[in-house]
XYZ file of C-alpha atoms in Angstrom:
726
model
C 6.806 -21.209 10.746
C 5.715 -17.772 10.267
C 9.194 -15.038 9.575
C 10.328 -13.426 12.652
C 10.806 -10.226 11.094
C 12.865 -8.423 13.837
C 15.138 -11.408 13.723
C 15.383 -11.081 10.038
C 16.022 -6.948 9.939
C 18.829 -7.738 12.652
C 20.451 -10.137 10.719
C 20.487 -8.463 7.728
C 21.744 -4.970 9.168
C 23.743 -6.443 11.561
C 21.940 -4.697 14.465
C 20.758 -5.716 17.889
C 17.218 -7.257 17.946
C 16.023 -4.862 20.395
C 17.509 -1.951 18.686
C 14.786 -2.892 15.719
C 12.347 -4.041 18.075
C 12.829 -0.435 19.533
C 12.650 1.435 15.836
C 9.792 -0.497 14.613
C 7.686 0.116 17.565
C 8.773 4.162 17.057
C 7.819 3.686 13.563
C 4.835 2.400 14.692
C 3.695 4.778 16.643
C 3.611 6.901 13.997
C 7.385 8.948 14.683
C 8.820 10.182 11.531
C 12.556 9.097 10.607
C 13.998 12.524 11.351
C 12.512 12.908 14.680
C 14.067 9.203 15.979
C 17.232 9.855 14.388
C 17.860 13.240 15.858
C 15.932 12.584 19.332
C 15.496 8.727 20.023
C 18.954 8.259 19.587
C 18.987 6.219 22.973
C 15.988 4.159 21.812
C 17.486 2.962 18.587
C 21.377 2.504 20.367
C 21.901 5.698 17.934
C 20.750 4.680 14.388
C 21.170 7.257 11.859
C 18.537 8.719 9.423
C 20.007 6.816 6.290
C 19.881 3.403 8.005
C 16.373 4.053 9.230
C 15.470 4.856 5.938
C 16.217 1.710 4.457
C 15.315 -0.375 7.893
C 11.984 1.414 7.377
C 11.696 0.308 3.640
C 12.914 -3.280 4.296
C 10.078 -3.103 7.232
C 7.290 -2.620 4.749
C 8.605 -4.976 2.082
C 8.704 -7.937 4.586
C 5.366 -6.993 6.083
C 3.792 -7.060 2.602
C 5.427 -10.324 2.108
C 3.833 -11.973 4.967
C 0.839 -10.689 3.868
C 0.548 -12.088 0.551
C 1.681 -14.929 1.789
C -0.973 -15.225 4.066
C -3.031 -14.371 1.124
C -2.272 -17.032 -1.217
C -2.498 -19.969 1.497
C -6.337 -18.589 1.766
C -6.992 -18.813 -1.837
C -5.238 -22.002 -2.581
C -7.184 -23.888 0.708
C -10.361 -21.977 -0.267
C -9.649 -24.564 -3.366
C -8.990 -27.110 -1.156
C -5.649 -27.853 -3.179
C -3.364 -26.882 0.790
C -1.083 -29.526 1.509
C 0.970 -29.312 4.700
C 4.399 -29.439 2.025
C 3.119 -26.397 0.440
C 2.027 -24.314 3.177
C 5.905 -24.869 4.412
C 7.055 -23.434 1.341
C 5.205 -20.814 0.994
C 5.892 -19.751 4.800
C 9.572 -20.430 4.147
C 9.432 -18.166 0.945
C 11.891 -14.945 0.955
C 10.658 -12.885 -1.535
C 8.004 -12.619 -3.121
C 8.800 -13.961 -6.595
C 8.727 -17.228 -4.932
C 5.189 -16.757 -3.263
C 3.949 -15.873 -7.038
C 5.979 -18.629 -8.323
C 4.223 -21.301 -5.591
C 1.041 -19.903 -6.330
C 1.190 -19.693 -9.900
C -0.495 -23.161 -10.549
C -3.145 -22.401 -8.554
C -4.168 -19.408 -10.283
C -7.344 -18.787 -11.998
C -6.229 -18.275 -15.661
C -7.901 -17.375 -19.206
C -8.706 -19.743 -21.455
C -5.616 -21.438 -22.388
C -4.836 -24.338 -24.800
C -3.932 -26.867 -21.850
C -7.279 -25.399 -20.000
C -9.318 -26.178 -23.591
C -7.683 -29.573 -23.497
C -9.068 -30.521 -19.922
C -12.268 -29.540 -20.893
C -11.807 -32.253 -23.365
C -11.424 -34.805 -21.025
C -7.147 -35.438 -21.809
C -5.640 -34.863 -18.244
C -6.195 -38.626 -17.657
C -4.149 -39.038 -20.342
C -1.277 -35.955 -19.713
C -0.934 -37.796 -16.492
C -0.507 -41.399 -18.448
C 2.272 -39.610 -20.783
C 3.756 -37.625 -17.233
C 4.260 -40.557 -15.415
C 6.378 -42.413 -18.277
C 5.667 -45.847 -17.201
C 4.609 -47.413 -20.515
C 7.571 -49.016 -22.415
C 6.151 -51.083 -24.692
C 3.504 -49.919 -27.464
C 2.556 -46.866 -29.581
C 1.558 -43.405 -28.574
C -0.866 -43.350 -30.736
C -2.753 -47.004 -29.548
C -2.674 -45.025 -25.381
C -4.628 -41.746 -27.143
C -7.250 -44.083 -28.964
C -9.299 -44.334 -26.142
C -9.714 -40.943 -25.856
C -10.833 -40.271 -29.270
C -14.095 -38.232 -28.488
C -15.486 -36.446 -31.554
C -18.900 -34.960 -29.508
C -15.515 -33.403 -27.288
C -13.775 -32.172 -30.226
C -11.215 -34.922 -30.241
C -11.315 -35.915 -33.652
C -8.445 -38.461 -33.685
C -5.019 -40.279 -31.412
C -2.851 -37.361 -32.925
C -5.010 -34.735 -31.681
C -5.309 -36.478 -28.252
C -1.803 -36.887 -27.570
C -1.352 -33.014 -28.728
C -4.105 -31.776 -26.005
C -2.302 -33.716 -23.274
C 1.113 -32.358 -24.365
C -0.639 -29.089 -24.168
C -1.531 -29.778 -20.404
C 2.116 -30.835 -19.605
C 3.707 -27.705 -21.413
C 1.750 -26.073 -18.466
C 2.145 -28.174 -15.703
C 5.841 -27.455 -16.595
C 5.335 -24.088 -17.009
C 3.949 -23.621 -13.750
C 6.156 -25.269 -12.035
C 7.919 -23.421 -9.131
C 11.452 -25.354 -8.630
C 11.775 -25.880 -12.956
C 11.084 -21.713 -13.358
C 13.501 -20.804 -10.328
C 15.883 -22.973 -12.082
C 15.334 -21.455 -15.340
C 15.674 -17.997 -14.151
C 18.408 -18.178 -12.703
C 20.532 -19.470 -15.545
C 19.219 -17.064 -17.956
C 20.227 -14.207 -15.525
C 23.808 -16.047 -14.987
C 24.213 -16.972 -18.530
C 21.839 -15.036 -20.533
C 23.161 -12.569 -23.471
C 21.080 -8.641 -23.878
C 21.307 -8.034 -27.751
C 20.326 -4.878 -29.028
C 20.448 -3.947 -33.074
C 19.193 -0.410 -34.804
C 16.153 -0.069 -35.573
C 17.248 2.039 -38.858
C 21.099 1.021 -39.424
C 21.497 4.582 -41.561
C 20.083 6.156 -39.088
C 22.689 8.217 -36.732
C 21.588 8.372 -33.346
C 23.162 8.686 -29.999
C 22.550 5.174 -29.172
C 25.162 4.305 -32.551
C 26.976 2.223 -29.584
C 24.145 -0.063 -29.085
C 23.880 -0.810 -33.347
C 24.942 -3.855 -32.520
C 26.154 -4.949 -29.199
C 25.791 -7.990 -26.882
C 26.226 -8.282 -23.619
C 26.024 -10.808 -20.323
C 22.683 -9.982 -18.423
C 24.838 -10.372 -14.866
C 27.101 -8.147 -16.113
C 25.392 -4.940 -18.337
C 26.182 -1.917 -15.782
C 23.144 -0.055 -14.747
C 23.608 3.287 -16.808
C 23.886 1.051 -19.879
C 20.223 -0.551 -19.248
C 18.554 2.776 -19.053
C 20.274 3.746 -22.007
C 19.034 0.585 -24.152
C 15.531 0.884 -22.420
C 15.515 4.852 -23.773
C 16.827 3.519 -27.431
C 14.027 0.886 -27.281
C 11.268 3.265 -25.955
C 12.360 6.177 -28.653
C 12.055 2.996 -31.258
C 15.742 3.592 -31.846
C 16.863 0.291 -30.916
C 15.714 -3.006 -31.319
C 16.539 -5.579 -27.678
C 16.208 -9.441 -26.883
C 17.634 -11.180 -24.445
C 19.352 -14.571 -25.947
C 20.057 -17.750 -24.038
C 21.185 -21.386 -25.367
C 17.703 -22.768 -25.828
C 19.405 -26.463 -25.044
C 20.606 -26.377 -21.846
C 17.350 -24.789 -20.805
C 15.626 -28.102 -22.090
C 18.104 -29.942 -20.045
C 17.165 -28.129 -16.861
C 13.722 -28.990 -17.679
C 14.609 -32.471 -18.591
C 16.217 -33.275 -15.169
C 13.215 -32.523 -13.776
C 10.453 -34.029 -16.142
C 12.563 -37.405 -17.832
C 11.965 -39.845 -15.377
C 12.268 -43.044 -17.833
C 14.069 -42.556 -21.270
C 12.423 -45.876 -22.298
C 9.184 -44.814 -22.040
C 7.196 -44.713 -25.516
C 6.313 -41.254 -24.425
C 10.202 -39.970 -24.413
C 10.257 -38.640 -27.594
C 6.898 -36.703 -27.237
C 8.201 -35.453 -23.895
C 11.088 -33.724 -25.502
C 9.195 -32.193 -28.367
C 6.799 -30.914 -25.180
C 10.003 -29.893 -23.008
C 11.057 -27.606 -26.083
C 7.267 -26.194 -26.838
C 6.716 -25.383 -22.758
C 9.993 -24.020 -22.972
C 9.694 -21.516 -26.176
C 6.011 -20.868 -26.021
C 5.179 -20.700 -22.362
C 8.162 -19.514 -20.512
C 10.864 -18.071 -22.477
C 8.744 -14.749 -23.157
C 7.907 -14.276 -19.584
C 11.465 -14.915 -18.340
C 12.536 -12.382 -20.838
C 10.143 -10.030 -19.817
C 11.017 -10.511 -16.046
C 15.051 -10.856 -16.753
C 13.915 -7.052 -18.541
C 12.150 -6.033 -15.472
C 15.493 -6.893 -12.987
C 17.543 -4.612 -14.706
C 15.589 -2.049 -15.249
C 14.487 -2.084 -11.274
C 18.384 -2.927 -10.594
C 18.963 -0.015 -12.818
C 16.255 2.443 -11.424
C 17.008 1.649 -7.722
C 20.742 2.276 -8.384
C 19.682 5.542 -10.697
C 17.353 6.702 -7.849
C 20.529 6.453 -5.304
C 22.441 8.666 -7.143
C 20.070 11.437 -7.724
C 19.218 11.238 -3.919
C 22.619 11.345 -3.487
C 23.566 14.220 -5.999
C 20.317 16.041 -4.506
C 21.571 15.752 -1.003
C 24.624 17.106 -2.152
C 23.219 20.270 -3.775
C 20.763 21.060 -1.041
C 23.691 20.850 1.835
C 26.016 23.354 -0.316
C 27.052 25.894 2.323
C 24.699 29.177 2.177
C 26.315 32.067 1.036
C 25.659 34.364 4.195
C 25.303 38.348 4.504
C 26.103 39.349 0.596
C 24.425 41.681 -1.421
C 24.005 39.873 -4.708
C 23.013 40.667 -8.488
C 21.624 37.798 -10.519
C 21.564 37.436 -13.842
C 19.476 34.750 -15.634
C 21.247 34.565 -19.157
C 19.416 34.470 -22.776
C 19.966 35.730 -26.389
C 16.825 37.404 -27.966
C 15.022 38.328 -24.893
C 17.790 39.551 -23.493
C 19.078 38.979 -19.523
C 17.262 39.292 -16.533
C 18.665 41.078 -14.232
C 17.660 41.041 -9.947
C 19.512 43.177 -7.061
C 19.115 41.479 -3.826
C 20.136 42.595 -0.035
C 21.711 40.003 2.246
C 18.491 38.840 3.511
C 17.531 37.669 -0.406
C 14.875 40.386 -0.599
C 14.502 41.911 -4.313
C 15.788 46.036 -4.047
C 15.487 46.109 -8.064
C 15.143 44.249 -11.326
C 15.678 45.040 -15.198
C 16.769 43.151 -18.674
C 20.304 44.264 -20.146
C 21.179 42.912 -23.676
C 25.112 41.772 -24.309
C 24.460 38.690 -26.028
C 23.199 38.103 -29.870
C 21.232 39.409 -31.470
C 21.910 43.315 -29.914
C 25.090 42.627 -28.494
C 24.567 46.057 -26.391
C 27.952 45.384 -23.972
C 28.124 49.182 -23.306
C 24.885 49.427 -22.557
C 24.814 46.087 -20.122
C 27.715 47.251 -18.531
C 26.223 50.972 -18.028
C 23.072 49.055 -16.508
C 25.223 46.888 -13.759
C 27.683 49.738 -12.837
C 24.515 51.646 -11.758
C 23.390 48.659 -9.691
C 26.376 47.472 -8.168
C 27.259 51.273 -6.675
C 23.578 51.844 -5.778
C 23.088 48.533 -3.902
C 26.617 47.781 -2.861
C 27.107 44.487 -4.764
C 29.288 42.090 -3.304
C 28.856 38.930 -5.843
C 27.420 38.585 -8.791
C 25.302 35.195 -9.450
C 25.354 34.147 -13.607
C 22.947 31.364 -14.267
C 24.441 28.287 -16.305
C 21.892 28.314 -19.040
C 21.911 29.236 -22.787
C 23.948 32.390 -23.117
C 25.790 31.595 -19.834
C 29.198 31.576 -21.252
C 28.548 34.428 -23.023
C 27.583 36.240 -20.134
C 29.980 35.301 -17.984
C 32.593 36.950 -20.111
C 30.656 40.530 -19.988
C 30.934 39.999 -16.565
C 34.358 39.100 -16.019
C 35.047 42.080 -18.314
C 33.079 44.405 -16.574
C 34.387 43.679 -13.097
C 38.219 43.586 -14.961
C 37.560 47.088 -16.101
C 35.530 48.968 -13.457
C 38.504 47.433 -10.963
C 35.899 46.293 -8.703
C 36.707 44.184 -5.634
C 33.818 41.780 -6.758
C 33.572 38.067 -7.320
C 30.983 35.980 -9.345
C 29.852 32.377 -9.873
C 28.227 30.061 -11.967
C 24.630 29.130 -10.718
C 23.106 26.049 -11.684
C 19.672 26.950 -12.748
C 17.995 23.621 -13.034
C 14.553 23.995 -12.111
C 14.668 27.772 -12.105
C 11.755 28.271 -15.061
C 9.910 25.354 -13.117
C 10.157 26.998 -10.245
C 9.186 30.795 -11.689
C 6.001 29.441 -13.476
C 4.449 27.609 -10.593
C 1.974 28.550 -8.723
C 3.874 28.740 -5.741
C 6.237 31.743 -7.073
C 3.112 33.305 -8.364
C 1.574 33.147 -4.778
C 5.173 34.717 -3.574
C 5.554 37.350 -5.907
C 1.848 37.849 -7.884
C 3.799 41.651 -9.184
C 6.590 40.214 -10.924
C 7.072 38.307 -14.265
C 7.844 34.882 -14.750
C 11.654 36.201 -16.205
C 12.501 38.366 -12.859
C 11.075 35.513 -10.509
C 13.703 33.111 -12.568
C 16.769 36.025 -11.644
C 16.209 36.454 -8.180
C 15.880 32.546 -7.426
C 19.384 31.910 -9.421
C 20.485 34.836 -6.793
C 18.487 33.449 -3.703
C 20.257 29.753 -4.761
C 23.501 31.385 -3.948
C 22.537 32.813 0.137
C 20.808 29.708 0.678
C 20.714 26.869 -1.382
C 18.047 24.968 0.823
C 15.548 27.316 1.162
C 15.218 28.191 -2.726
C 15.566 24.624 -3.708
C 13.236 23.356 -1.499
C 10.350 25.142 -3.477
C 11.185 23.228 -6.820
C 9.833 19.805 -7.965
C 13.375 17.707 -6.590
C 13.245 15.724 -10.444
C 13.640 19.604 -11.479
C 16.746 19.704 -9.952
C 18.767 17.261 -12.545
C 21.516 16.182 -10.987
C 21.173 12.659 -11.424
C 21.142 10.094 -14.744
C 17.844 8.995 -16.550
C 15.432 10.852 -14.539
C 12.898 10.964 -16.409
C 13.284 7.180 -17.819
C 12.454 5.557 -14.492
C 9.799 4.819 -11.683
C 8.355 8.205 -11.029
C 6.401 7.091 -7.540
C 10.422 5.372 -6.836
C 12.078 8.780 -7.500
C 9.605 11.030 -5.807
C 9.741 8.673 -3.181
C 13.251 9.043 -2.333
C 13.694 12.760 -3.413
C 11.274 13.915 -1.073
C 13.127 11.452 2.031
C 16.328 13.453 0.798
C 14.911 16.671 0.991
C 13.114 15.697 4.326
C 15.935 14.676 6.073
C 18.598 17.542 5.107
C 15.850 20.294 6.320
C 15.931 18.524 9.550
C 19.418 18.128 9.786
C 19.691 21.825 9.387
C 16.588 22.631 11.016
C 14.802 26.549 9.872
C 14.446 29.450 11.480
C 10.579 29.912 12.616
C 10.146 33.391 11.611
C 11.784 33.621 8.154
C 10.783 30.439 6.869
C 8.475 29.647 3.780
C 5.738 27.367 3.553
C 7.970 25.042 1.268
C 10.422 24.847 4.164
C 8.260 24.270 6.576
C 6.231 21.402 4.822
C 9.570 19.200 4.818
C 9.787 19.594 8.992
C 9.152 16.485 10.784
C 5.501 16.342 11.415
C 4.343 19.200 9.405
C 2.349 19.322 6.285
C 1.806 21.998 3.876
C -1.529 22.341 5.431
C 0.273 23.321 9.105
C 2.664 24.952 7.498
C 0.641 27.799 5.260
C -1.094 27.445 9.049
C 2.215 29.023 10.589
C 3.216 31.594 8.200
C -0.603 33.006 8.462
C -0.320 32.643 12.632
C 2.993 34.745 12.277
C 1.576 37.118 10.003
C -1.276 38.124 12.333
C 0.475 37.827 15.553
C 3.929 38.877 14.908
C 7.332 36.782 15.329
C 7.250 33.705 17.630
C 8.914 34.117 20.624
C 9.163 30.731 22.611
C 8.394 27.672 21.004
C 5.169 26.651 22.497
C 3.207 29.183 20.697
C 3.445 26.665 17.732
C 0.731 24.597 20.265
C -1.821 27.597 19.674
C -1.568 27.386 15.819
C -4.307 25.267 14.029
C -3.839 21.603 13.497
C -0.741 21.878 15.299
C -1.378 19.271 17.772
C 0.791 17.553 20.753
C 1.933 14.945 18.716
C 2.811 17.322 15.937
C 4.681 19.281 18.501
C 6.815 16.867 18.836
C 8.363 15.622 15.983
C 8.574 19.167 14.632
C 9.961 21.243 17.917
C 13.681 20.513 18.117
C 13.881 21.445 13.971
C 12.064 24.940 14.521
C 14.196 27.684 16.010
C 13.549 31.139 17.308
C 17.210 33.195 17.000
C 16.374 35.470 19.578
C 13.432 34.219 21.782
C 12.289 34.438 25.054
C 14.224 31.073 25.850
C 18.118 31.002 24.497
C 17.262 27.430 24.278
C 14.489 27.846 21.522
C 17.673 28.650 19.284
C 19.064 25.205 19.631
C 18.438 21.903 18.469
C 17.601 21.158 22.006
C 14.156 19.395 22.080
C 11.910 20.787 24.487
C 11.528 17.673 25.878
C 15.305 18.188 26.708
C 15.007 21.651 28.454
C 14.947 20.305 32.120
C 17.987 18.615 31.604
C 19.555 21.510 29.949
C 19.042 23.690 32.414
C 20.218 21.463 35.474
C 23.369 21.004 33.731
C 24.014 24.785 33.011
C 22.893 25.371 37.062
C 25.149 22.549 37.934
C 28.309 24.345 35.830
C 27.290 27.682 36.955
C 26.489 28.562 32.965
C 24.613 31.574 32.452
C 21.805 30.372 29.573
C 22.761 33.662 28.039
C 25.641 32.178 26.661
C 23.627 30.555 23.949
C 22.906 33.546 22.158
C 26.734 34.673 22.511
C 27.822 32.134 20.554
C 27.934 29.011 22.871
C 30.501 28.311 25.592
C 33.851 26.613 23.920
C 34.778 25.464 27.458
C 31.782 23.672 28.782
C 33.368 20.324 28.295
C 35.990 21.100 30.489
C 33.999 22.298 33.249
C 31.889 19.308 33.148
C 35.442 17.193 33.576
C 36.161 19.262 36.577
C 32.401 19.139 38.177
C 32.914 15.013 38.454
C 37.029 14.754 39.104
C 36.533 11.607 36.278
C 39.070 9.920 34.141
C 37.808 11.137 30.817
C 34.987 13.344 29.161
C 33.056 10.209 28.243
C 32.947 8.606 31.812
C 32.059 12.408 33.321
C 29.064 12.777 30.654
C 28.255 9.430 31.898
C 27.868 10.217 35.876
C 26.301 13.506 34.973
C 23.824 11.590 33.062
C 22.850 9.684 35.858
C 22.395 12.382 38.253
C 20.266 14.360 35.575
C 18.396 11.519 34.372
C 18.575 11.712 31.101
C 20.617 9.321 28.268
C 24.063 9.488 27.721
C 23.691 10.252 23.457
C 21.115 12.939 24.632
C 23.558 14.820 27.058
C 26.160 14.393 24.690
C 24.043 16.073 22.061
C 22.895 19.076 24.573
C 26.289 19.419 25.358
C 27.402 20.019 21.519
C 24.569 22.092 21.758
C 26.123 24.575 24.197
C 29.606 24.282 22.711
C 27.712 25.814 19.372
C 24.460 26.629 19.438
C 22.476 25.429 15.838
C 25.514 24.515 14.010
C 24.738 24.427 10.802
C 26.200 21.251 9.372
C 26.273 23.217 5.223
C 29.538 24.241 7.083
C 31.426 21.200 6.574
C 30.963 20.994 2.720
C 33.577 22.502 -0.120
C 32.936 26.268 -0.149
C 31.485 27.733 -3.133
C 33.714 28.457 -6.343
C 34.158 32.012 -6.547
C 35.892 33.136 -10.215
C 36.784 36.581 -11.667
C 38.441 35.564 -15.201
C 37.074 33.410 -17.817
C 38.148 31.112 -20.549
C 36.736 30.091 -24.032
C 36.856 26.758 -25.075
C 39.460 27.547 -27.420
C 41.501 28.987 -24.719
C 42.177 24.739 -23.644
C 45.258 22.777 -24.080
C 45.962 19.271 -23.457
C 48.088 19.134 -19.727
C 46.250 22.025 -18.650
C 45.506 22.199 -14.930
C 42.223 23.938 -14.188
C 40.295 23.705 -10.702
C 36.472 22.790 -11.272
C 33.179 22.246 -9.279
C 30.983 19.335 -9.855
C 28.155 19.758 -11.402
C 27.038 16.462 -11.234
C 27.852 12.596 -10.640
C 26.818 9.448 -12.431
C 27.770 5.564 -12.742
C 30.459 6.157 -15.195
C 31.974 9.586 -14.088
C 31.529 12.918 -12.643
C 30.799 16.677 -15.016
C 33.224 19.091 -13.903
C 32.470 23.011 -14.443
C 35.874 24.280 -15.541
C 34.518 27.774 -16.646
C 34.345 26.741 -20.249
C 30.492 25.970 -22.042
C 30.378 22.812 -21.392
C 31.024 21.008 -18.046
C 34.188 18.258 -18.434
C 33.607 14.653 -17.896
C 36.337 12.538 -15.818
C 35.651 9.423 -16.211
C 35.692 6.881 -13.293
C 39.164 5.628 -14.634
C 40.541 8.765 -13.948
C 39.410 9.593 -11.206
C 41.933 7.114 -8.905
C 45.176 5.073 -9.490
C 43.437 3.209 -7.349
C 40.246 0.632 -7.876
C 36.908 2.690 -7.203
C 33.607 0.810 -7.188
C 31.664 4.215 -7.908
C 32.396 7.734 -8.741
C 30.600 8.796 -5.327
C 33.491 7.188 -3.662
C 35.258 9.998 -4.487
C 33.395 13.038 -5.276
C 30.159 14.677 -4.511
C 27.682 17.633 -6.304
C 29.335 20.667 -5.409
C 32.813 19.610 -4.579
C 36.222 21.325 -5.732
C 38.147 19.507 -7.600
C 42.012 20.265 -9.637
C 41.895 18.690 -12.740
C 43.760 18.283 -15.889
C 42.990 18.287 -19.697
C 43.566 14.644 -21.179
C 41.012 15.287 -24.298
C 39.338 17.568 -26.209
C 37.107 17.364 -28.570
C 36.291 20.664 -30.473
C 33.439 19.419 -32.804
C 31.217 18.127 -29.993
C 32.677 20.631 -27.845
C 33.626 17.591 -25.304
C 36.471 17.790 -23.030
C 38.434 14.907 -20.996
C 39.577 15.270 -17.678
C 41.598 13.245 -15.428
C 42.223 13.975 -11.196
C 45.407 11.410 -11.370
C 47.720 14.947 -11.380
């Protein structure tokens, strides 16, 4: 009775069985998720990259579950202990935990009190006790027959203790009892925290004497407790009503209260729970909470990272970027509109030198020489002091220049990396950092892919959670974002290319090497000449790699080469010149299709045309969209970058002041908003809406522009409380 994985996935995802079958087939053929999501919509029924990722992950879990079931059945069968009922129970299991529970009694253990008692010949006594048939006599009299000094059983008391140890292990190994105890612990258990040193002041003050239900504790508090425990600032334990647990076990174990072994069995139940079950169940509960919290934290981190990566690029602007600092000064880089470095220097407008006049003189020369449009300032150390200088500089000179603050998380990681050294071997680390900040404004996605996603820093507790889980999720997010946007084949860096479907870093470097040796790509087909980029990789990557001014106008779009025939046939049928793609597309193409087929509506017209051209309706609809607006950038839908030309100090803030800010980070309990002062303000989840919201992400994303009002100011901690309920 093997699990039908296809049926199960269809039920869980509420999609058709055929959709699952076809999707699993595509995954098994080695197709990438971005390729399936974009170019196999007909086959999957239009499943999104998000659904496909979840389905792929669940598919792996269920297949792993089936493999483990087969392995466990084999291992028990080899011991000659497999019954039909047990086999059926294992095959019915829907989670790995259940399979392991069923396997536990048959698992080879290290020497235990129970195994030693069995070696001393006490198992038959344990079975007599467990059967509970005897209602007359004394337990010690029954145990007398098992006294054997040669087997180190020197008294009836020792015999009874050994038998009780065997029964205690039987109880602890029973899968049904374990399941009931686990469920009861989760539903009624309490996680208790206390200070390791009550006199010490730490950030964990709120957990110094706290109890919270296991079933209700929020994920961010689980991670905070874990961190406090790891740093040896907190002691953590789980408490339950042990009498309740004894009662649950007794229901399965006690069959006859008149048995002469009744009192001993009750003692055994208490021992089984306290010594064998409670410690492992407590570990399990902590693991369950941690896994749940980590999964949620990874999801938040991934969503925030996606929002950051999809911030719209600020194209065609000349930029001066400043990486602020104190003693070592502020590193300054001037970039042209393509991100090329034109000049770099260091200014010292902050402590200890406070050379504001000198800094402004340097900036004046650079602005006028390189015709700067925007000044970018990193949000790290000395950011606000530098911002004050820049705002004053713009105002004093009457320049029509704006400035913006850029999140510099990970910039130092990138600037000191091997990749940065390869890209800019002649520049020092700090100059690379300043240049990277400017490029983050000009094209966030292209710049941020050079950094380990963990270092972008827009999650919660990212350094405490399962790093493998985090890396996998973030890598998927970056891959989905890069492929959603597409890249210019003739300008993309190896880092950017390596995230394209079907391309690894080795092939990415080969593409760049081919480009440098042979000049610009003029046709997507030339990719087949790149070493190690075969037919399979070409199929996966071709649609995501764009050539702006190539031989074939379709190479500049997201139309896949496999659909060029259909696209060209469509244009011929409608009398549309392919060169229209180079001129920004044909906005009237849908009207032309309706006219050509005289149908009631566009959908019917597209359906008729798809039949005629021998192509899927969804594919044709995508081609039509590309003809309307070729290579449309999905980042255009995101909120624009907020530019400033003023600055506020913390002292300027007042209760009830209304401000416009940018969301910098979203966490379980709220969102941090840059309102133009040194520290970001916090909008608590309770201050986001008058309606109930489950999570802050239901309301805001990183990069959003929001209107807020100040509701609290803590000058000592430099904290600002905000509300979005205006």
